[in-house]
XYZ file of C-alpha atoms in Angstrom:
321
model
C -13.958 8.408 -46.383
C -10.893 10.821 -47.291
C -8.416 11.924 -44.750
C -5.085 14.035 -44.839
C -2.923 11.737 -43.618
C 0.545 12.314 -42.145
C 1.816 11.120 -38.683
C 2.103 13.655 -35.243
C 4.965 13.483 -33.585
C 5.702 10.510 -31.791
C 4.979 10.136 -28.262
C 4.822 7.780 -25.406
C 2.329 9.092 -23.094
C -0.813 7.326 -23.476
C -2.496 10.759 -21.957
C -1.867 12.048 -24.717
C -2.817 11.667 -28.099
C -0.925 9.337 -30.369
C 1.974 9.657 -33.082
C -1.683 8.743 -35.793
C -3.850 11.621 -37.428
C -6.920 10.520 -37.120
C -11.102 11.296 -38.902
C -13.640 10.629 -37.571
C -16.756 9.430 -40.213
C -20.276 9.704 -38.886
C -22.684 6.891 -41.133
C -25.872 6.574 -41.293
C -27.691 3.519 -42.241
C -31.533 3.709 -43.168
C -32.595 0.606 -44.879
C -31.823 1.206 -48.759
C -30.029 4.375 -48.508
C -27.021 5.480 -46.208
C -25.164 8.541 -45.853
C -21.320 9.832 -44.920
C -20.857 13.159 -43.373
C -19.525 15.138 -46.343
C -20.432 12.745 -49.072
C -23.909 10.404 -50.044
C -24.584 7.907 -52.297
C -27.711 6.836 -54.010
C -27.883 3.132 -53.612
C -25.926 1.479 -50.083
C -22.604 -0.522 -49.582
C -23.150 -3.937 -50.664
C -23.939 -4.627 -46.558
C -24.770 -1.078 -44.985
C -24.155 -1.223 -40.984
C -27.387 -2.366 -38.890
C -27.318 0.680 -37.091
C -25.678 4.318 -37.138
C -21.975 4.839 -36.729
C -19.053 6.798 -35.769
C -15.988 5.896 -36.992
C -12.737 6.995 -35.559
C -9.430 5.466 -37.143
C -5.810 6.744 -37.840
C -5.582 8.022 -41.619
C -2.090 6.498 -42.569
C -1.909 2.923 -44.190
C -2.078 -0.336 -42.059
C -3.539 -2.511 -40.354
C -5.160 -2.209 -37.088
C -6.704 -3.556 -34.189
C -10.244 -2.715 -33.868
C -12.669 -1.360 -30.061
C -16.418 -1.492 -30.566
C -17.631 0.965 -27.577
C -21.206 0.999 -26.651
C -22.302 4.303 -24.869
C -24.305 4.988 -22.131
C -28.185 5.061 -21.597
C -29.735 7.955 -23.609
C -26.408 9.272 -24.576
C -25.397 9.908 -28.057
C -22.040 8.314 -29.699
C -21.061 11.590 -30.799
C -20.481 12.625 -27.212
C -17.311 10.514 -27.169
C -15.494 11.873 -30.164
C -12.685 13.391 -27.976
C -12.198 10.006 -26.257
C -12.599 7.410 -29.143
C -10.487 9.722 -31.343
C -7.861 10.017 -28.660
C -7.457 5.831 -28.442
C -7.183 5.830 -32.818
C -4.215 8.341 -32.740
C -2.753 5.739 -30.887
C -3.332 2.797 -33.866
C -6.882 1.615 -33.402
C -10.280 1.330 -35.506
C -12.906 2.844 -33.061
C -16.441 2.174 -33.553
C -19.306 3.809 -31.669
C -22.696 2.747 -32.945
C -25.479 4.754 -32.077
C -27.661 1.866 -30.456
C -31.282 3.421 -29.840
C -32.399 7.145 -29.617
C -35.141 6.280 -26.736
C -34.810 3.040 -24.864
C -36.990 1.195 -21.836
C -35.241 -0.366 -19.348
C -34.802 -3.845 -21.184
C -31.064 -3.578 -22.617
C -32.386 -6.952 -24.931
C -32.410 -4.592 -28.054
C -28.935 -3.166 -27.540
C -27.482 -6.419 -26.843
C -28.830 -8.050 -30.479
C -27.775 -4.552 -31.687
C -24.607 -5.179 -30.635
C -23.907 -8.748 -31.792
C -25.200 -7.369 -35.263
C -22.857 -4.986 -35.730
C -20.184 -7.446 -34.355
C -21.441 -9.816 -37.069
C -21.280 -6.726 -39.713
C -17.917 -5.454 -39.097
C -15.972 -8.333 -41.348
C -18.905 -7.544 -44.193
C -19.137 -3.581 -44.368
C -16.409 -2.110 -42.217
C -13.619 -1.907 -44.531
C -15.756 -0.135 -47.045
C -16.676 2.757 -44.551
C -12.461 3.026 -44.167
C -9.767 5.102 -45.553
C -8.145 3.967 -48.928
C -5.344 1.637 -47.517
C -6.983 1.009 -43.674
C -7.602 -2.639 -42.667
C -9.036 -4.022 -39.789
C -7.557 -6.937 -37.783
C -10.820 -8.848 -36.750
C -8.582 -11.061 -35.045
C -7.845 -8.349 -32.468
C -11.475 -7.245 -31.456
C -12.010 -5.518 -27.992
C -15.467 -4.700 -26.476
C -16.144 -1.629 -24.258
C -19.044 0.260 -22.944
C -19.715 3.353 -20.720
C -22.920 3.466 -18.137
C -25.463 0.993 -19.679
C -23.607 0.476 -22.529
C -20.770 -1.386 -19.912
C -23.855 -3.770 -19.139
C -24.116 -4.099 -22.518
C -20.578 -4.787 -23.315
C -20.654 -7.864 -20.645
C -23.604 -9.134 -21.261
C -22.879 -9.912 -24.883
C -19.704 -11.143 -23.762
C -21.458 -13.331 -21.020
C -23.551 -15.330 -23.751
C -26.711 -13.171 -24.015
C -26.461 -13.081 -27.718
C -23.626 -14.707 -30.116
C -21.284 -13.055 -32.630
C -19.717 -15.076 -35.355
C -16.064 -12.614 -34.638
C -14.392 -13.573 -30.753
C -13.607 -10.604 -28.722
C -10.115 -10.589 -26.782
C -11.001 -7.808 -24.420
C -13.647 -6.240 -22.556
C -13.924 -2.896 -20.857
C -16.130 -1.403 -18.556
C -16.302 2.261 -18.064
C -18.442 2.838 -15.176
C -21.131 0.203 -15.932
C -24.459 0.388 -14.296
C -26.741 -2.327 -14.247
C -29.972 -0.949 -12.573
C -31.154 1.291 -10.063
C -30.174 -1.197 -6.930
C -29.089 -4.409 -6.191
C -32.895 -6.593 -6.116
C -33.719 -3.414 -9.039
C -31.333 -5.067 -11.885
C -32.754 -3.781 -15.683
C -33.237 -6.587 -17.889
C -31.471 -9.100 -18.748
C -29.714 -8.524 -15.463
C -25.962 -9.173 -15.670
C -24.500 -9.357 -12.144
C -25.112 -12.728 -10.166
C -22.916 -11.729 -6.550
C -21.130 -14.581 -6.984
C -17.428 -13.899 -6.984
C -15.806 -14.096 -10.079
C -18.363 -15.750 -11.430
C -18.186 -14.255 -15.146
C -16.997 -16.755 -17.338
C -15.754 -14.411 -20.055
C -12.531 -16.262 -21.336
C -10.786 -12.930 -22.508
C -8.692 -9.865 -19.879
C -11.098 -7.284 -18.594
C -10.750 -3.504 -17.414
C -12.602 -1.957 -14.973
C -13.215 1.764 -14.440
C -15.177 3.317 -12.035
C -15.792 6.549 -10.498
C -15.477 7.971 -7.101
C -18.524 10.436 -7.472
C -20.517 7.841 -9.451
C -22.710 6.313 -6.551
C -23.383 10.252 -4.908
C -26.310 11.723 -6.153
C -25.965 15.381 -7.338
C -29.307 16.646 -5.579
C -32.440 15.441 -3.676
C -34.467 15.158 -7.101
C -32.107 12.442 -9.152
C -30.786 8.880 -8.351
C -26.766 8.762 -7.974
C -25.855 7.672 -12.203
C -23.925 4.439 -10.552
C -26.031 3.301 -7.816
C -23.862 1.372 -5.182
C -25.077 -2.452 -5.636
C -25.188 -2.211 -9.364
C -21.587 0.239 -10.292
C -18.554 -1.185 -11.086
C -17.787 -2.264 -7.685
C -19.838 -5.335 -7.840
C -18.426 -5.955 -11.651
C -14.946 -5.950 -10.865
C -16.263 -8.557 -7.853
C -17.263 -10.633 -10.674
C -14.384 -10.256 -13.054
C -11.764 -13.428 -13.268
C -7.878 -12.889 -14.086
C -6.678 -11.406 -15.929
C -8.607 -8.265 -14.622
C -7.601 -4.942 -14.039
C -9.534 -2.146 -11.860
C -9.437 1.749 -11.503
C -11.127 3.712 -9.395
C -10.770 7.667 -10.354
C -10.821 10.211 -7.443
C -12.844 13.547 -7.741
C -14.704 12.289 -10.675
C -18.432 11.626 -11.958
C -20.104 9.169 -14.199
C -19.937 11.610 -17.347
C -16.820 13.429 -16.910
C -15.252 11.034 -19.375
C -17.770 12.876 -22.627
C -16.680 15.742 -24.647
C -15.766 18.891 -23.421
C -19.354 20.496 -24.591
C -21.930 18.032 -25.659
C -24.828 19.887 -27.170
C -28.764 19.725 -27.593
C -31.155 18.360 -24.902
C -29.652 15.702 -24.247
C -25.708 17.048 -24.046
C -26.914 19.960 -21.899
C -29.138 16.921 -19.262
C -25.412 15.577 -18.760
C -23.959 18.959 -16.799
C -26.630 18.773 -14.467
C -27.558 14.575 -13.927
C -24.554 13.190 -12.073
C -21.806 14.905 -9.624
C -18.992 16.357 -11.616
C -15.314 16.874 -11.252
C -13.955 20.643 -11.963
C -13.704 19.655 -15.564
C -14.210 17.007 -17.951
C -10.856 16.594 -19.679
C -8.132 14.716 -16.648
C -11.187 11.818 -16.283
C -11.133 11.730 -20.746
C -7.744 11.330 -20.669
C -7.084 9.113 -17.852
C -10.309 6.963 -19.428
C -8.638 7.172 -23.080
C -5.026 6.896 -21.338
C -5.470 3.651 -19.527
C -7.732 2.040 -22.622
C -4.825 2.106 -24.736
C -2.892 0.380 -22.237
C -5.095 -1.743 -21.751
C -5.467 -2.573 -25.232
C -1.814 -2.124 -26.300
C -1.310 -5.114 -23.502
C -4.015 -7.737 -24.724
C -4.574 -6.936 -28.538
C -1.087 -5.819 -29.199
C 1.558 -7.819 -26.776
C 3.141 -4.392 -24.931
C 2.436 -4.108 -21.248
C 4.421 -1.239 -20.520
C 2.262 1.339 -19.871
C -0.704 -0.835 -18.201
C 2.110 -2.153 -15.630
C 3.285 1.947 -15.282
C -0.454 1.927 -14.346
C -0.146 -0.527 -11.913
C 2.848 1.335 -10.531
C 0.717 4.651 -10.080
C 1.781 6.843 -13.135
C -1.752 7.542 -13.397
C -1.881 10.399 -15.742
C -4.002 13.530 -15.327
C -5.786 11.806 -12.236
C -5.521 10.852 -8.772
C -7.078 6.983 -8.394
C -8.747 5.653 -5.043
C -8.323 2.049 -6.550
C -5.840 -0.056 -8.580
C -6.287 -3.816 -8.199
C -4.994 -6.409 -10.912
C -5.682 -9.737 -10.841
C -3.144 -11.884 -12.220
């Protein structure tokens, strides 16, 4: 991977991006042979990653905390390039792994998926990096949008083990079925309050448009029962929850996501006026998040608290403490 490096302007708004230049490194993994965007080799890394990946992390020397994030159901990791890029200009290793193409509704797959490339990262990752960039593996976070948020806490929860700890966890709109009694399996929600024993802070973000179906022909994308209402129920402190006004379950993807599947998310779930305030609020308030619990600098999460919420208006903000 090869980067111009060079720093932007510093800045202290965590809406917008970072003082880092950033690249972003899609990589393949097929067995034997694997493959960077702009460059191949013939034989793999001594330990190629289990599954595909894109790679977003700040181009000048360091070392740096690290966010796996997990995206939603029959999304592609690409779609998030705006927002994981966004959270490395601010001094973070972002890695979205593309966990399936086509999936049932058993998450099992993802969730060993997951705790392999977990288990990967301190074997492969730092050859997939920039001359000079090191991970800190001792500051891991977890998120996950949609199904991928299920994902996120179920790994967390026990479902499969990791031989690295996380210190965070972030949902972004998780789902976990159709309906409460209509959980997916493994189902992750118990309705017992904070009943998630997850030993590490937590985030919360949910949408207001995310439980109201767009038309008469498709399910709301975060059914009320399973959305992140009933997840931040379950959360213990330290837990933090936002709830974004005038926003849908997808407005947090690129700008213009492309193919079938990128043209299905305009028209699946209600949408705000535009994409970009609910990306930056999402990519905003992860850094803060992060900066607070991986890096020791709660500034701009307690701002959040305050109501400096960025680009967005919020319905919700509850921290417990």
């Amino acid at each position: 991977m090869s980067c111009s490096c060079g720093s932007r302007a510093a800045t202290t708004d965590v809406y917008e991006l970072g003082k880092y230049k950033t690249v972003l490194e899609a990589v393949e993994s097929s067995g034997s042979a694997w493959t960077c965007r702009n460059k191949t080799a013939s034989s793999s890394p001594p330990v190629p990653p289990p599954k595909p990946l894109l790679i977003a992390t700040p181009c000048e020397a360091g070392e740096y905390p690290l966010l796996l994030f997990l995206h939603g159901y029959l999304l592609s990791n690409s779609f998030y390039s705006q927002l994981i890029q966004h959270v490395a200009s601010h001094g973070f290793i972002v890695i979205a792994p593309q966990l399936y193409s086509v999936a049932g509704p058993d998450s099992s797959d993802e969730i060993k998926a997951t705790a392999d490339i977990t288990n990967w990262l301190s074997k492969g990752l730092h050859y997939l990096l920039p001359p000079h960039v090191q991970p800190n593996l001792t500051k891991l976070a977890l998120a996950g949008h949609s199904r991928g948020g299920k994902t996120a806490f179920a790994l967390t929860l026990g479902k499969a083990t990791t031989d690295l700890k996380f210190s965070a966890l972030i949902g972004v709109d998780p789902v976990d079925g159709m309906d409460k009694g209509k959980q997916t399996p493994p189902p992750v929600l118990t309705y017992v309050p904070h009943s998630f024993d997850l030993n590490m802070a937590v985030m919360i973000i949910g949408s207001g448009y995310g439980d109201t179906k767009r038309n008469p022909l498709f399910p709301p994308c975060a059914p009320k029962g399973v959305n992140h209402v009933d997840f931040f129920n379950e959360c213990r402190k330290p837990a933090c929850y936002f709830v974004v006004k005038n926003y849908g379950h997808l407005d947090m993807l690129d700008d213009d996501t492309k193919g079938i599947k990128g043209k299905a998310t305009y028209c699946l779930c209600k949408n705000g006026e535009s994409r970009e305030p609910m990306r930056r609020f999402v990519a905003g308030a992860t850094v803060a998040f992060l900066q607070t619990f991986l890096g020791g600098d709660s500034s701009h999460l307690m701002a959040l608290k305050d109501g400096q919420s960025g680009p967005v208006d919020l319905e919700v903000v509850k921290f417990l403490v």
